Amino acid sequence: IHGIDPSHDDWKEALQALRADLRSEFTDRFTSKWHANLDACLGECVLRSPEMAGVVADSLLHFDGAQYQLETFVIMPNHVHVLVSFTDSAAMLNQCNAWKRFTARAINSKLGRSGHFWQAEVFDHLVRSEAQFQWLLKYIEQNPANAGLKDGEYLFWRRRGTQQRTDTTPDD
């Protein structure tokens, strides 16, 4: 509608140039469709395998407490949701790239292949309030049920002491 082509490298800049109400409308429409497609668990769904999900979980937990503070994550069959704190945006981008590089190599090696594994784009949010933080905790926890997944088709982890249910959380 507004001439923004998501296949162009500058689409984020074009989006930021829109009025705030139009950016908000885009976000509402885009994120609902984005998440619905992800939760449909389309594609190969390599991460449904506990072994492959374990590669991602181990990578996320590896530098927890040293380079970042991990709050929760869920590894879905074809995507991952992570709620984590960094010192700054550069640290976040560097760590996300490191997670993707390491896990792509490890998973491709286990599958006997090479090449791209993850999408190039990272869909990230800056958490601006306690209410938003709590909403994201709940969203991540409920994502498997909302996608209709059964136990064993996803991997969920949450730091103890986070203000949510603990009945499905493995020990730290």
Coordinates of C-alpha atoms in Angstrom, one line a residue, residues 60 69-74 80-85 133 136-141 156-159 162 164 169:
L60 CA 21.4 -20.5 23.9
Q69 CA 20.8 -12.9 30.8
L70 CA 18.5 -15.5 29.3
E71 CA 14.9 -15.4 30.7
T72 CA 13.1 -18.0 28.6
F73 CA 13.0 -19.7 25.2
V74 CA 10.9 -22.1 23.2
V80 CA 12.8 -20.2 18.0
H81 CA 11.5 -17.5 20.4
V82 CA 14.0 -16.2 22.9
L83 CA 13.6 -13.5 25.6
V84 CA 17.1 -12.4 26.6
S85 CA 18.8 -9.2 28.0
F133 CA 8.0 -8.3 29.4
L136 CA 6.3 -11.9 26.0
L137 CA 6.9 -14.4 28.8
K138 CA 3.3 -15.7 28.5
Y139 CA 3.4 -15.6 24.7
I140 CA 6.6 -17.7 24.6
E141 CA 5.2 -20.2 27.1
F156 CA 10.7 -25.0 26.4
W157 CA 13.0 -23.5 29.1
R158 CA 12.5 -20.7 31.6
R159 CA 14.7 -19.3 34.3
T162 CA 10.5 -15.7 36.4
Q164 CA 5.1 -17.6 35.3
T169 CA 10.1 -26.1 32.9

